[in-house]
Amino acid sequence: MREQFEAQQEQFQLDLELRRLTQEQANAIAQGNLALARQT
C-alpha cells in the first residue's frame, strides 16, 4: 500500500513538472513568434 502511495506521489510530481515545462515551452514559442513579428 505504501509503495502505491509513493508511486502516486511521484507521478503527481512528474505531472507538475511536465505542466511547468509545457508552460515554459509555450512561453518560448510565444517569445519567438513575437520576435519574428517585430522583424517584418
Coordinates of C-alpha atoms in Angstrom, one line a residue, residues 2 7 14 17 22 26 29-30 34 39:
R2 CA 2.8 2.4 0.9
A7 CA 4.3 5.9 -6.7
L14 CA 6.2 14.4 -12.5
E17 CA 7.0 19.2 -13.7
T22 CA 5.0 22.7 -21.2
A26 CA 4.6 27.7 -24.8
I29 CA 7.3 29.8 -28.6
A30 CA 5.3 33.0 -27.9
L34 CA 6.8 38.0 -31.1
Q39 CA 11.2 41.7 -37.8

